[in-house]
């Protein structure tokens, strides 16, 4: 996904804990049916759940739509390039 998105606003909207709409997305770092790790204009976000799938990805406007049971979403601290990567910290 392109780091230059049209809109720098960031919004998270969850509907009935099964649809998650997020704006201000820069890129998807990694995802599967149990978790998404995405980079937003407000920092990295780690989303955990069950039966998760990517419904929509708008790279121009930085919008993502995820379907599945959402158990949690957490903003991760940004790291310096010299520090561990986000992925390495998650799997310690």
PDB file of N, CA and C in Angstrom:
ATOM      1  N   UNK A   1       0.846  -1.166   0.000  1.00  0.00           N
ATOM      2  CA  UNK A   1       0.000   0.000   0.000  1.00  0.00           C
ATOM      3  C   UNK A   1       0.890   1.228   0.000  1.00  0.00           C
ATOM      4  N   UNK A   2       0.502   2.271  -0.651  1.00  0.00           N
ATOM      5  CA  UNK A   2       1.248   3.509  -0.744  1.00  0.00           C
ATOM      6  C   UNK A   2       1.188   4.267   0.570  1.00  0.00           C
ATOM      7  N   UNK A   3       2.345   4.780   1.055  1.00  0.00           N
ATOM      8  CA  UNK A   3       2.380   5.544   2.298  1.00  0.00           C
ATOM      9  C   UNK A   3       1.774   6.932   2.149  1.00  0.00           C
ATOM     10  N   UNK A   4       1.526   7.400   0.942  1.00  0.00           N
ATOM     11  CA  UNK A   4       0.949   8.724   0.719  1.00  0.00           C
ATOM     12  C   UNK A   4      -0.545   8.590   0.463  1.00  0.00           C
ATOM     13  N   UNK A   5      -1.300   8.600   1.548  1.00  0.00           N
ATOM     14  CA  UNK A   5      -2.747   8.493   1.422  1.00  0.00           C
ATOM     15  C   UNK A   5      -3.345   9.880   1.307  1.00  0.00           C
ATOM     16  N   UNK A   6      -4.523   9.963   0.728  1.00  0.00           N
ATOM     17  CA  UNK A   6      -5.183  11.237   0.481  1.00  0.00           C
ATOM     18  C   UNK A   6      -5.617  11.895   1.782  1.00  0.00           C
ATOM     19  N   UNK A   7      -6.138  11.133   2.721  1.00  0.00           N
ATOM     20  CA  UNK A   7      -6.715  11.662   3.949  1.00  0.00           C
ATOM     21  C   UNK A   7      -5.895  11.181   5.140  1.00  0.00           C
ATOM     22  N   UNK A   8      -5.382  12.115   5.953  1.00  0.00           N
ATOM     23  CA  UNK A   8      -4.592  11.736   7.124  1.00  0.00           C
ATOM     24  C   UNK A   8      -5.430  11.548   8.378  1.00  0.00           C
ATOM     25  N   UNK A   9      -6.748  11.637   8.278  1.00  0.00           N
ATOM     26  CA  UNK A   9      -7.612  11.402   9.431  1.00  0.00           C
ATOM     27  C   UNK A   9      -7.607   9.920   9.769  1.00  0.00           C
ATOM     28  N   UNK A  10      -7.821   9.638  11.046  1.00  0.00           N
ATOM     29  CA  UNK A  10      -7.837   8.246  11.499  1.00  0.00           C
ATOM     30  C   UNK A  10      -9.106   8.012  12.301  1.00  0.00           C
ATOM     31  N   UNK A  11      -9.844   6.989  11.911  1.00  0.00           N
ATOM     32  CA  UNK A  11     -11.091   6.655  12.596  1.00  0.00           C
ATOM     33  C   UNK A  11     -11.242   5.145  12.629  1.00  0.00           C
ATOM     34  N   UNK A  12     -11.723   4.646  13.773  1.00  0.00           N
ATOM     35  CA  UNK A  12     -12.016   3.222  13.921  1.00  0.00           C
ATOM     36  C   UNK A  12     -13.493   3.096  14.247  1.00  0.00           C
ATOM     37  N   UNK A  13     -14.211   2.321  13.440  1.00  0.00           N
ATOM     38  CA  UNK A  13     -15.638   2.106  13.670  1.00  0.00           C
ATOM     39  C   UNK A  13     -15.899   0.605  13.690  1.00  0.00           C
ATOM     40  N   UNK A  14     -16.446   0.130  14.820  1.00  0.00           N
ATOM     41  CA  UNK A  14     -16.771  -1.286  14.938  1.00  0.00           C
ATOM     42  C   UNK A  14     -18.284  -1.441  14.991  1.00  0.00           C
ATOM     43  N   UNK A  15     -18.806  -2.368  14.203  1.00  0.00           N
ATOM     44  CA  UNK A  15     -20.239  -2.639  14.151  1.00  0.00           C
ATOM     45  C   UNK A  15     -20.478  -4.043  14.690  1.00  0.00           C
ATOM     46  N   UNK A  16     -21.208  -4.112  15.799  1.00  0.00           N
ATOM     47  CA  UNK A  16     -21.595  -5.396  16.408  1.00  0.00           C
ATOM     48  C   UNK A  16     -20.429  -6.358  16.606  1.00  0.00           C
ATOM     49  N   UNK A  17     -19.250  -5.814  16.810  1.00  0.00           N
ATOM     50  CA  UNK A  17     -18.049  -6.608  17.072  1.00  0.00           C
ATOM     51  C   UNK A  17     -17.681  -7.561  15.932  1.00  0.00           C
ATOM     52  N   UNK A  18     -18.282  -7.353  14.757  1.00  0.00           N
ATOM     53  CA  UNK A  18     -17.974  -8.265  13.649  1.00  0.00           C
ATOM     54  C   UNK A  18     -17.552  -7.552  12.363  1.00  0.00           C
ATOM     55  N   UNK A  19     -17.736  -6.254  12.284  1.00  0.00           N
ATOM     56  CA  UNK A  19     -17.256  -5.476  11.140  1.00  0.00           C
ATOM     57  C   UNK A  19     -16.407  -4.339  11.689  1.00  0.00           C
ATOM     58  N   UNK A  20     -15.207  -4.176  11.150  1.00  0.00           N
ATOM     59  CA  UNK A  20     -14.297  -3.135  11.593  1.00  0.00           C
ATOM     60  C   UNK A  20     -13.902  -2.298  10.389  1.00  0.00           C
ATOM     61  N   UNK A  21     -14.232  -1.012  10.428  1.00  0.00           N
ATOM     62  CA  UNK A  21     -13.856  -0.058   9.387  1.00  0.00           C
ATOM     63  C   UNK A  21     -12.804   0.877   9.967  1.00  0.00           C
ATOM     64  N   UNK A  22     -11.670   0.992   9.300  1.00  0.00           N
ATOM     65  CA  UNK A  22     -10.593   1.842   9.801  1.00  0.00           C
ATOM     66  C   UNK A  22     -10.112   2.742   8.668  1.00  0.00           C
ATOM     67  N   UNK A  23      -9.974   4.028   8.957  1.00  0.00           N
ATOM     68  CA  UNK A  23      -9.418   4.980   7.996  1.00  0.00           C
ATOM     69  C   UNK A  23      -8.025   5.399   8.465  1.00  0.00           C
ATOM     70  N   UNK A  24      -7.267   6.002   7.570  1.00  0.00           N
ATOM     71  CA  UNK A  24      -5.915   6.440   7.899  1.00  0.00           C
ATOM     72  C   UNK A  24      -4.911   5.304   7.867  1.00  0.00           C
ATOM     73  N   UNK A  25      -5.176   4.304   7.043  1.00  0.00           N
ATOM     74  CA  UNK A  25      -4.302   3.136   6.943  1.00  0.00           C
ATOM     75  C   UNK A  25      -3.205   3.400   5.915  1.00  0.00           C
ATOM     76  N   UNK A  26      -1.964   3.144   6.310  1.00  0.00           N
ATOM     77  CA  UNK A  26      -0.831   3.288   5.394  1.00  0.00           C
ATOM     78  C   UNK A  26      -0.545   1.982   4.658  1.00  0.00           C
ATOM     79  N   UNK A  27      -0.516   0.868   5.418  1.00  0.00           N
ATOM     80  CA  UNK A  27      -0.242  -0.424   4.784  1.00  0.00           C
ATOM     81  C   UNK A  27      -0.634  -1.561   5.714  1.00  0.00           C
ATOM     82  N   UNK A  28      -0.828  -2.723   5.122  1.00  0.00           N
ATOM     83  CA  UNK A  28      -1.043  -3.950   5.883  1.00  0.00           C
ATOM     84  C   UNK A  28       0.320  -4.614   6.031  1.00  0.00           C
ATOM     85  N   UNK A  29       0.724  -4.850   7.261  1.00  0.00           N
ATOM     86  CA  UNK A  29       2.010  -5.496   7.508  1.00  0.00           C
ATOM     87  C   UNK A  29       1.869  -7.008   7.387  1.00  0.00           C
ATOM     88  N   UNK A  30       0.813  -7.552   7.990  1.00  0.00           N
ATOM     89  CA  UNK A  30       0.593  -8.996   7.973  1.00  0.00           C
ATOM     90  C   UNK A  30      -0.850  -9.266   8.373  1.00  0.00           C
ATOM     91  N   UNK A  31      -1.429 -10.351   7.856  1.00  0.00           N
ATOM     92  CA  UNK A  31      -2.757 -10.741   8.320  1.00  0.00           C
ATOM     93  C   UNK A  31      -3.041 -12.200   8.010  1.00  0.00           C
ATOM     94  N   UNK A  32      -3.912 -12.771   8.838  1.00  0.00           N
ATOM     95  CA  UNK A  32      -4.469 -14.093   8.598  1.00  0.00           C
ATOM     96  C   UNK A  32      -5.853 -14.113   9.236  1.00  0.00           C
ATOM     97  N   UNK A  33      -6.438 -15.287   9.406  1.00  0.00           N
ATOM     98  CA  UNK A  33      -7.813 -15.340   9.911  1.00  0.00           C
ATOM     99  C   UNK A  33      -7.921 -15.104  11.422  1.00  0.00           C
ATOM    100  N   UNK A  34      -6.774 -14.942  12.113  1.00  0.00           N
ATOM    101  CA  UNK A  34      -6.793 -14.692  13.558  1.00  0.00           C
ATOM    102  C   UNK A  34      -6.257 -13.324  13.958  1.00  0.00           C
ATOM    103  N   UNK A  35      -5.530 -12.649  13.062  1.00  0.00           N
ATOM    104  CA  UNK A  35      -4.986 -11.343  13.418  1.00  0.00           C
ATOM    105  C   UNK A  35      -4.602 -10.525  12.189  1.00  0.00           C
ATOM    106  N   UNK A  36      -4.622  -9.222  12.379  1.00  0.00           N
ATOM    107  CA  UNK A  36      -4.161  -8.260  11.390  1.00  0.00           C
ATOM    108  C   UNK A  36      -3.149  -7.361  12.076  1.00  0.00           C
ATOM    109  N   UNK A  37      -2.077  -7.041  11.396  1.00  0.00           N
ATOM    110  CA  UNK A  37      -1.134  -6.034  11.862  1.00  0.00           C
ATOM    111  C   UNK A  37      -1.063  -5.003  10.750  1.00  0.00           C
ATOM    112  N   UNK A  38      -1.507  -3.791  11.065  1.00  0.00           N
ATOM    113  CA  UNK A  38      -1.580  -2.744  10.050  1.00  0.00           C
ATOM    114  C   UNK A  38      -0.885  -1.485  10.546  1.00  0.00           C
ATOM    115  N   UNK A  39      -0.378  -0.704   9.616  1.00  0.00           N
ATOM    116  CA  UNK A  39       0.263   0.571   9.924  1.00  0.00           C
ATOM    117  C   UNK A  39      -0.727   1.682   9.606  1.00  0.00           C
ATOM    118  N   UNK A  40      -1.030   2.501  10.620  1.00  0.00           N
ATOM    119  CA  UNK A  40      -1.947   3.624  10.430  1.00  0.00           C
ATOM    120  C   UNK A  40      -1.187   4.934  10.612  1.00  0.00           C
ATOM    121  N   UNK A  41      -1.844   6.040  10.330  1.00  0.00           N
ATOM    122  CA  UNK A  41      -1.225   7.350  10.532  1.00  0.00           C
ATOM    123  C   UNK A  41      -0.986   7.627  12.011  1.00  0.00           C
ATOM    124  N   UNK A  42      -1.622   6.869  12.896  1.00  0.00           N
ATOM    125  CA  UNK A  42      -1.447   7.016  14.342  1.00  0.00           C
ATOM    126  C   UNK A  42      -0.531   5.938  14.919  1.00  0.00           C
ATOM    127  N   UNK A  43       0.073   5.134  14.061  1.00  0.00           N
ATOM    128  CA  UNK A  43       0.981   4.082  14.503  1.00  0.00           C
ATOM    129  C   UNK A  43       0.445   2.701  14.175  1.00  0.00           C
ATOM    130  N   UNK A  44       1.242   1.677  14.464  1.00  0.00           N
ATOM    131  CA  UNK A  44       0.843   0.300  14.177  1.00  0.00           C
ATOM    132  C   UNK A  44      -0.338  -0.145  15.041  1.00  0.00           C
ATOM    133  N   UNK A  45      -1.212  -0.969  14.456  1.00  0.00           N
ATOM    134  CA  UNK A  45      -2.368  -1.507  15.164  1.00  0.00           C
ATOM    135  C   UNK A  45      -2.336  -3.029  15.043  1.00  0.00           C
ATOM    136  N   UNK A  46      -2.545  -3.707  16.171  1.00  0.00           N
ATOM    137  CA  UNK A  46      -2.612  -5.170  16.195  1.00  0.00           C
ATOM    138  C   UNK A  46      -4.051  -5.546  16.519  1.00  0.00           C
ATOM    139  N   UNK A  47      -4.712  -6.227  15.593  1.00  0.00           N
ATOM    140  CA  UNK A  47      -6.112  -6.621  15.751  1.00  0.00           C
ATOM    141  C   UNK A  47      -6.160  -8.138  15.874  1.00  0.00           C
ATOM    142  N   UNK A  48      -6.805  -8.625  16.932  1.00  0.00           N
ATOM    143  CA  UNK A  48      -6.947 -10.070  17.137  1.00  0.00           C
ATOM    144  C   UNK A  48      -8.415 -10.447  17.072  1.00  0.00           C
ATOM    145  N   UNK A  49      -8.684 -11.648  16.556  1.00  0.00           N
ATOM    146  CA  UNK A  49     -10.057 -12.109  16.465  1.00  0.00           C
ATOM    147  C   UNK A  49     -10.151 -13.530  15.952  1.00  0.00           C
ATOM    148  N   UNK A  50     -11.333 -13.856  15.453  1.00  0.00           N
ATOM    149  CA  UNK A  50     -11.603 -15.192  14.927  1.00  0.00           C
ATOM    150  C   UNK A  50     -12.294 -15.070  13.574  1.00  0.00           C
ATOM    151  N   UNK A  51     -11.961 -15.973  12.666  1.00  0.00           N
ATOM    152  CA  UNK A  51     -12.564 -16.006  11.323  1.00  0.00           C
ATOM    153  C   UNK A  51     -12.512 -14.641  10.643  1.00  0.00           C
ATOM    154  N   UNK A  52     -11.387 -13.971  10.762  1.00  0.00           N
ATOM    155  CA  UNK A  52     -11.248 -12.628  10.208  1.00  0.00           C
ATOM    156  C   UNK A  52     -10.871 -12.694   8.733  1.00  0.00           C
ATOM    157  N   UNK A  53     -11.437 -11.773   7.971  1.00  0.00           N
ATOM    158  CA  UNK A  53     -11.112 -11.681   6.551  1.00  0.00           C
ATOM    159  C   UNK A  53     -11.151 -10.230   6.102  1.00  0.00           C
ATOM    160  N   UNK A  54     -10.360  -9.946   5.102  1.00  0.00           N
ATOM    161  CA  UNK A  54     -10.292  -8.615   4.520  1.00  0.00           C
ATOM    162  C   UNK A  54     -11.433  -8.467   3.523  1.00  0.00           C
ATOM    163  N   UNK A  55     -12.364  -7.556   3.800  1.00  0.00           N
ATOM    164  CA  UNK A  55     -13.494  -7.343   2.895  1.00  0.00           C
ATOM    165  C   UNK A  55     -13.198  -6.282   1.850  1.00  0.00           C
ATOM    166  N   UNK A  56     -12.509  -5.216   2.268  1.00  0.00           N
ATOM    167  CA  UNK A  56     -12.262  -4.114   1.348  1.00  0.00           C
ATOM    168  C   UNK A  56     -10.961  -3.423   1.722  1.00  0.00           C
ATOM    169  N   UNK A  57     -10.216  -3.020   0.700  1.00  0.00           N
ATOM    170  CA  UNK A  57      -8.990  -2.264   0.892  1.00  0.00           C
ATOM    171  C   UNK A  57      -8.952  -1.167  -0.155  1.00  0.00           C
ATOM    172  N   UNK A  58      -9.014   0.084   0.287  1.00  0.00           N
ATOM    173  CA  UNK A  58      -8.951   1.242  -0.601  1.00  0.00           C
ATOM    174  C   UNK A  58      -7.601   1.910  -0.377  1.00  0.00           C
ATOM    175  N   UNK A  59      -6.648   1.642  -1.258  1.00  0.00           N
ATOM    176  CA  UNK A  59      -5.296   2.155  -1.080  1.00  0.00           C
ATOM    177  C   UNK A  59      -5.192   3.651  -1.333  1.00  0.00           C
ATOM    178  N   UNK A  60      -6.060   4.197  -2.149  1.00  0.00           N
ATOM    179  CA  UNK A  60      -6.026   5.629  -2.432  1.00  0.00           C
ATOM    180  C   UNK A  60      -6.423   6.449  -1.215  1.00  0.00           C
ATOM    181  N   UNK A  61      -7.484   6.031  -0.540  1.00  0.00           N
ATOM    182  CA  UNK A  61      -7.996   6.778   0.607  1.00  0.00           C
ATOM    183  C   UNK A  61      -7.545   6.215   1.948  1.00  0.00           C
ATOM    184  N   UNK A  62      -6.826   5.102   1.949  1.00  0.00           N
ATOM    185  CA  UNK A  62      -6.319   4.520   3.189  1.00  0.00           C
ATOM    186  C   UNK A  62      -7.402   3.944   4.073  1.00  0.00           C
ATOM    187  N   UNK A  63      -8.334   3.207   3.467  1.00  0.00           N
ATOM    188  CA  UNK A  63      -9.471   2.646   4.202  1.00  0.00           C
ATOM    189  C   UNK A  63      -9.429   1.125   4.121  1.00  0.00           C
ATOM    190  N   UNK A  64      -9.703   0.474   5.251  1.00  0.00           N
ATOM    191  CA  UNK A  64      -9.750  -0.981   5.300  1.00  0.00           C
ATOM    192  C   UNK A  64     -11.039  -1.408   5.990  1.00  0.00           C
ATOM    193  N   UNK A  65     -11.601  -2.533   5.534  1.00  0.00           N
ATOM    194  CA  UNK A  65     -12.797  -3.104   6.153  1.00  0.00           C
ATOM    195  C   UNK A  65     -12.510  -4.568   6.444  1.00  0.00           C
ATOM    196  N   UNK A  66     -12.678  -4.960   7.710  1.00  0.00           N
ATOM    197  CA  UNK A  66     -12.383  -6.315   8.159  1.00  0.00           C
ATOM    198  C   UNK A  66     -13.653  -6.936   8.720  1.00  0.00           C
ATOM    199  N   UNK A  67     -13.886  -8.203   8.378  1.00  0.00           N
ATOM    200  CA  UNK A  67     -15.048  -8.944   8.873  1.00  0.00           C
ATOM    201  C   UNK A  67     -14.557 -10.100   9.736  1.00  0.00           C
ATOM    202  N   UNK A  68     -15.288 -10.402  10.794  1.00  0.00           N
ATOM    203  CA  UNK A  68     -14.966 -11.502  11.688  1.00  0.00           C
ATOM    204  C   UNK A  68     -15.186 -11.073  13.125  1.00  0.00           C
ATOM    205  N   UNK A  69     -15.084 -11.996  14.050  1.00  0.00           N
ATOM    206  CA  UNK A  69     -15.261 -11.662  15.462  1.00  0.00           C
ATOM    207  C   UNK A  69     -14.007 -10.949  15.962  1.00  0.00           C
ATOM    208  N   UNK A  70     -14.157  -9.691  16.360  1.00  0.00           N
ATOM    209  CA  UNK A  70     -13.033  -8.899  16.851  1.00  0.00           C
ATOM    210  C   UNK A  70     -12.923  -9.088  18.362  1.00  0.00           C
ATOM    211  N   UNK A  71     -11.782  -9.599  18.812  1.00  0.00           N
ATOM    212  CA  UNK A  71     -11.542  -9.776  20.244  1.00  0.00           C
ATOM    213  C   UNK A  71     -10.800  -8.592  20.849  1.00  0.00           C
ATOM    214  N   UNK A  72      -9.900  -7.981  20.072  1.00  0.00           N
ATOM    215  CA  UNK A  72      -9.164  -6.823  20.584  1.00  0.00           C
ATOM    216  C   UNK A  72      -8.481  -6.081  19.448  1.00  0.00           C
ATOM    217  N   UNK A  73      -8.219  -4.805  19.690  1.00  0.00           N
ATOM    218  CA  UNK A  73      -7.309  -4.057  18.833  1.00  0.00           C
ATOM    219  C   UNK A  73      -6.513  -3.114  19.718  1.00  0.00           C
ATOM    220  N   UNK A  74      -5.208  -3.091  19.472  1.00  0.00           N
ATOM    221  CA  UNK A  74      -4.278  -2.366  20.322  1.00  0.00           C
ATOM    222  C   UNK A  74      -3.321  -1.579  19.442  1.00  0.00           C
ATOM    223  N   UNK A  75      -3.057  -0.338  19.842  1.00  0.00           N
ATOM    224  CA  UNK A  75      -2.035   0.457  19.172  1.00  0.00           C
ATOM    225  C   UNK A  75      -0.683   0.088  19.769  1.00  0.00           C
ATOM    226  N   UNK A  76       0.260  -0.244  18.903  1.00  0.00           N
ATOM    227  CA  UNK A  76       1.592  -0.632  19.342  1.00  0.00           C
ATOM    228  C   UNK A  76       2.503   0.587  19.327  1.00  0.00           C
ATOM    229  N   UNK A  77       3.502   0.569  20.179  1.00  0.00           N
ATOM    230  CA  UNK A  77       4.477   1.652  20.207  1.00  0.00           C
ATOM    231  C   UNK A  77       5.356   1.570  18.964  1.00  0.00           C
ATOM    232  N   UNK A  78       5.679   2.729  18.415  1.00  0.00           N
ATOM    233  CA  UNK A  78       6.600   2.763  17.286  1.00  0.00           C
ATOM    234  C   UNK A  78       8.002   2.475  17.793  1.00  0.00           C
ATOM    235  N   UNK A  79       8.818   1.832  16.952  1.00  0.00           N
ATOM    236  CA  UNK A  79      10.193   1.525  17.331  1.00  0.00           C
ATOM    237  C   UNK A  79      11.147   2.206  16.367  1.00  0.00           C
ATOM    238  N   UNK A  80      12.367   2.430  16.836  1.00  0.00           N
ATOM    239  CA  UNK A  80      13.415   2.906  15.943  1.00  0.00           C
ATOM    240  C   UNK A  80      13.862   1.743  15.083  1.00  0.00           C
ATOM    241  N   UNK A  81      14.472   2.034  13.946  1.00  0.00           N
ATOM    242  CA  UNK A  81      14.917   0.958  13.067  1.00  0.00           C
ATOM    243  C   UNK A  81      15.965   0.087  13.745  1.00  0.00           C
ATOM    244  N   UNK A  82      16.701   0.654  14.706  1.00  0.00           N
ATOM    245  CA  UNK A  82      17.711  -0.120  15.415  1.00  0.00           C
ATOM    246  C   UNK A  82      17.077  -1.083  16.410  1.00  0.00           C
ATOM    247  N   UNK A  83      15.857  -0.763  16.848  1.00  0.00           N
ATOM    248  CA  UNK A  83      15.171  -1.628  17.796  1.00  0.00           C
ATOM    249  C   UNK A  83      14.518  -2.789  17.057  1.00  0.00           C
ATOM    250  N   UNK A  84      13.911  -3.672  17.825  1.00  0.00           N
ATOM    251  CA  UNK A  84      13.255  -4.835  17.242  1.00  0.00           C
ATOM    252  C   UNK A  84      12.082  -4.422  16.359  1.00  0.00           C
ATOM    253  N   UNK A  85      11.807  -5.226  15.372  1.00  0.00           N
ATOM    254  CA  UNK A  85      10.645  -4.973  14.534  1.00  0.00           C
ATOM    255  C   UNK A  85       9.373  -5.303  15.303  1.00  0.00           C
ATOM    256  N   UNK A  86       8.264  -4.788  14.841  1.00  0.00           N
ATOM    257  CA  UNK A  86       6.963  -5.053  15.457  1.00  0.00           C
ATOM    258  C   UNK A  86       6.682  -6.549  15.462  1.00  0.00           C
ATOM    259  N   UNK A  87       6.957  -7.195  14.370  1.00  0.00           N
ATOM    260  CA  UNK A  87       6.692  -8.623  14.251  1.00  0.00           C
ATOM    261  C   UNK A  87       7.515  -9.402  15.275  1.00  0.00           C
ATOM    262  N   UNK A  88       8.770  -9.059  15.436  1.00  0.00           N
ATOM    263  CA  UNK A  88       9.626  -9.766  16.386  1.00  0.00           C
ATOM    264  C   UNK A  88       9.108  -9.601  17.807  1.00  0.00           C
ATOM    265  N   UNK A  89       8.623  -8.410  18.160  1.00  0.00           N
ATOM    266  CA  UNK A  89       8.101  -8.184  19.507  1.00  0.00           C
ATOM    267  C   UNK A  89       6.817  -8.966  19.753  1.00  0.00           C
ATOM    268  N   UNK A  90       5.989  -9.118  18.740  1.00  0.00           N
ATOM    269  CA  UNK A  90       4.722  -9.820  18.910  1.00  0.00           C
ATOM    270  C   UNK A  90       4.909 -11.304  19.197  1.00  0.00           C
ATOM    271  N   UNK A  91       5.941 -11.888  18.633  1.00  0.00           N
ATOM    272  CA  UNK A  91       6.105 -13.330  18.735  1.00  0.00           C
ATOM    273  C   UNK A  91       7.162 -13.752  19.746  1.00  0.00           C
ATOM    274  N   UNK A  92       7.446 -12.895  20.731  1.00  0.00           N
ATOM    275  CA  UNK A  92       8.383 -13.256  21.807  1.00  0.00           C
ATOM    276  C   UNK A  92       7.753 -14.243  22.733  1.00  0.00           C
TER     277      UNK A  92
END
